[in-house]
């Protein structure tokens, strides 16, 4: 076993107190808060050659976050130096690096180390972890792999015969020269609407295969002036006030999604105006206008997408794909369109985010099997049958209206308190009671009724059976309140 510098077995019957899987915002926050709680014997496993999570992986042209910069950072590590109101990918990744340095996380991070399996040892109350490099034992484990980490690659008849270039937006090939090429983009989600305006001016022709149009609002982006940066850096109350007001503004969007659907009519009107302002062709306008309620799928923010679709060299194809040939795509409209490169903007496999990793809890229970129809958790953090196991951004903690960083901080607070309880009280295992988890999820599901998310669209928020196990159905401060303390009474405890 090569346990790494943060592993010191000492007198304990295991190597580390905590093994964290994933080094994105969730994994880094976990590390920082463990240190703050006095727990230093932990490792953060990262399968890739660098930490940073989704904002390192997704570096396609135009990648940026649609949550304002000053809200998309840790509350305890605010950054006054954002250059734009909405953070570009490069700045977000640089921010994660700054955080790693500031909180001295580097000795804990093990790069190029993929989790292979984790098995709970009932007798000892520890996890046996196997990675691509070695194996070790951990008292507790935390999955912080995020739900948008496994690209979803669709299959189309004949796809394997395609002789040109093909890649997913999460595997962008910057060396590929788009100049003069005929390009097909499949998908019109959050990623595609950001990279299409970047590549369209370079290509000879772009065919955009749209299955469902998204609702898109203008992105009120602009540069942050140096005066604003100075003020935010030197007048701390101002930084907090600005962040708080931004938080409140975004939190209010939930009212339109859940409580006052009438407000959604205003959103629809603004979004339709956005289409009409840029698209003059009435047929295209109609096909770009969604037929579902705004918010049912994530509302996207972008200024340059519709003007790009109005370009001479861009054609939106609505009828789907019948077949892919070696140098063309045949649409369901029967038209064969020549193509040099296909870019898959087809999103992520949210329901199988852990992929092939084997996580076995009590009695050999496999987490993938348990979650095959949509994983359920308690407070998004613990899963019955998987003692001493925690998740950051687990089931029903996603958001369509505000910053995920806020949810990460809330969940991490709960998990750190849980881990501290296990370690301080020398508990063998802590496993959420099945009845508690069942009741919690039944309450969560009942809250979706009457919201925009059950208004009849198909989205990656839903499992194949239509259950929403992705989103948090309330205000984010409700989740903060729920995760304030670790409720040991909700758990079966062995000591
Ligand atoms: P996405 O929003 O799930 O979009 C995937 C697109 O591919 C959809 O248009 C989907 O159509 C289409 N698609 C999927 N399979 C297809 C198939 N077999 N044939 C034809 N079309 C197909 O994925 P994404 O754009 O990568 O974004 C994923 C999530 O990442 C976002 O929702 C967001 O949470 C996050 N993200 C956030 C930001 C940000 O600014 N914060 C930026 C980028 C991404 P349907 O709609 O019909 O399924």
Coordinates of N, CA, C and O and ligand atoms in Angstrom, one line a residue, residues 55 60 64-66 148 154 156 186-192 194 211-212 297-298 345-348 460, ligand 1:
X55 N -15.3 22.4 -13.9 CA -14.8 23.6 -14.6 C -13.4 23.5 -15.1 O -12.8 24.4 -15.6
X60 N -14.7 23.7 -23.4 CA -15.1 24.0 -24.8 C -15.1 25.5 -25.0 O -15.2 26.3 -24.0
X64 N -18.7 29.0 -19.8 CA -18.9 30.0 -18.7 C -20.0 29.6 -17.8 O -20.9 28.8 -18.3
X65 N -20.1 30.1 -16.6 CA -21.1 29.7 -15.7 C -22.3 30.7 -15.8 O -22.0 31.9 -16.0
X66 N -23.5 30.2 -15.7 CA -24.6 31.1 -15.8 C -25.2 31.5 -14.4 O -26.3 32.0 -14.3
X148 N -22.6 15.7 -13.0 CA -22.4 16.0 -14.5 C -20.9 15.6 -14.9 O -20.2 16.4 -15.4
X154 N -24.9 9.5 -27.2 CA -26.0 8.7 -27.8 C -25.5 7.8 -28.9 O -24.3 8.0 -29.4
X156 N -26.4 6.4 -32.8 CA -27.2 6.5 -34.0 C -26.9 5.4 -35.0 O -25.7 5.0 -35.0
X186 N -25.0 18.2 -32.4 CA -26.2 17.5 -31.9 C -26.4 17.9 -30.5 O -25.6 17.8 -29.6
X187 N -27.6 18.5 -30.2 CA -28.0 19.0 -28.9 C -28.0 20.5 -28.8 O -27.3 21.2 -29.5
X188 N -29.0 21.0 -28.0 CA -29.1 22.4 -27.9 C -29.3 22.8 -26.4 O -30.1 23.6 -26.0
X189 N -28.4 22.1 -25.6 CA -28.5 22.4 -24.1 C -27.5 23.5 -23.7 O -27.0 24.3 -24.5
X190 N -27.3 23.6 -22.4 CA -26.5 24.6 -21.8 C -25.1 24.8 -22.4 O -24.5 25.9 -22.6
X191 N -24.4 23.6 -22.7 CA -23.1 23.7 -23.3 C -23.2 24.1 -24.8 O -22.4 25.0 -25.2
X192 N -24.0 23.4 -25.6 CA -24.1 23.7 -27.0 C -24.4 25.2 -27.3 O -23.7 25.8 -28.2
X194 N -23.5 27.6 -25.8 CA -22.3 28.4 -25.5 C -21.2 28.3 -26.6 O -20.5 29.2 -26.9
X211 N -33.4 18.6 -30.8 CA -34.5 17.7 -30.5 C -35.6 18.5 -29.7 O -36.7 18.4 -30.1
X212 N -35.1 19.3 -28.7 CA -36.1 20.1 -28.0 C -35.5 21.5 -27.8 O -34.4 21.6 -27.4
X297 N -37.3 22.5 -17.8 CA -35.9 22.2 -18.1 C -35.2 23.5 -17.7 O -35.8 24.6 -17.7
X298 N -33.9 23.4 -17.4 CA -33.1 24.6 -17.0 C -33.3 25.7 -18.0 O -33.1 25.5 -19.2
X345 N -23.2 17.7 -28.2 CA -23.5 18.6 -27.1 C -24.6 17.9 -26.3 O -25.7 18.6 -26.0
X346 N -24.5 16.6 -26.1 CA -25.6 15.8 -25.6 C -25.7 15.6 -24.1 O -26.4 14.7 -23.7
X347 N -24.9 16.4 -23.4 CA -25.1 16.4 -21.9 C -24.5 15.2 -21.2 O -23.5 14.6 -21.7
X348 N -25.0 14.9 -20.0 CA -24.3 14.0 -19.1 C -25.3 12.9 -18.6 O -26.5 13.2 -18.5
X460 N -33.3 15.9 -17.9 CA -32.4 15.0 -17.2 C -32.6 15.1 -15.7 O -31.9 14.5 -14.9
Ligands
LIG1 P1 -28.0 19.2 -21.6 O1 -28.5 20.5 -21.1 O2 -28.6 18.0 -20.9 O3 -28.3 19.2 -23.1 C1 -28.2 18.1 -23.9 C2 -28.7 18.3 -25.2 O4 -28.5 17.2 -26.1 C3 -30.3 18.6 -25.2 O5 -30.6 19.5 -26.2 C4 -30.8 17.2 -25.6 O6 -32.1 17.2 -26.2 C5 -29.8 16.8 -26.6 N1 -29.7 15.3 -26.8 C6 -29.3 14.4 -25.9 N2 -29.4 13.2 -26.4 C7 -29.8 13.4 -27.7 C8 -30.0 12.5 -28.8 N3 -29.9 11.2 -28.6 N4 -30.4 13.0 -30.0 C9 -30.6 14.3 -30.1 N5 -30.4 15.2 -29.1 C10 -30.0 14.7 -27.9 O7 -26.4 19.0 -21.5 P2 -25.3 20.2 -21.4 O8 -25.6 21.2 -22.4 O9 -24.0 19.5 -21.5 O10 -25.5 20.7 -20.0 C11 -25.7 19.8 -18.9 C12 -25.9 20.6 -17.7 O11 -24.6 21.1 -17.3 C13 -26.8 21.8 -17.7 O12 -28.1 21.6 -17.6 C14 -26.2 22.6 -16.6 O13 -26.7 22.2 -15.3 C15 -24.8 22.3 -16.6 N6 -24.1 23.4 -17.3 C16 -24.1 24.5 -16.7 C17 -23.5 25.6 -17.2 C18 -23.6 26.8 -16.4 O14 -23.4 27.8 -17.0 N7 -23.8 26.8 -15.1 C19 -22.9 25.5 -18.5 C20 -22.9 24.3 -19.1 C21 -23.5 23.2 -18.5 P3 -33.4 17.1 -25.2 O15 -33.5 18.4 -24.6 O16 -34.5 16.8 -26.2 O17 -33.1 16.0 -24.2

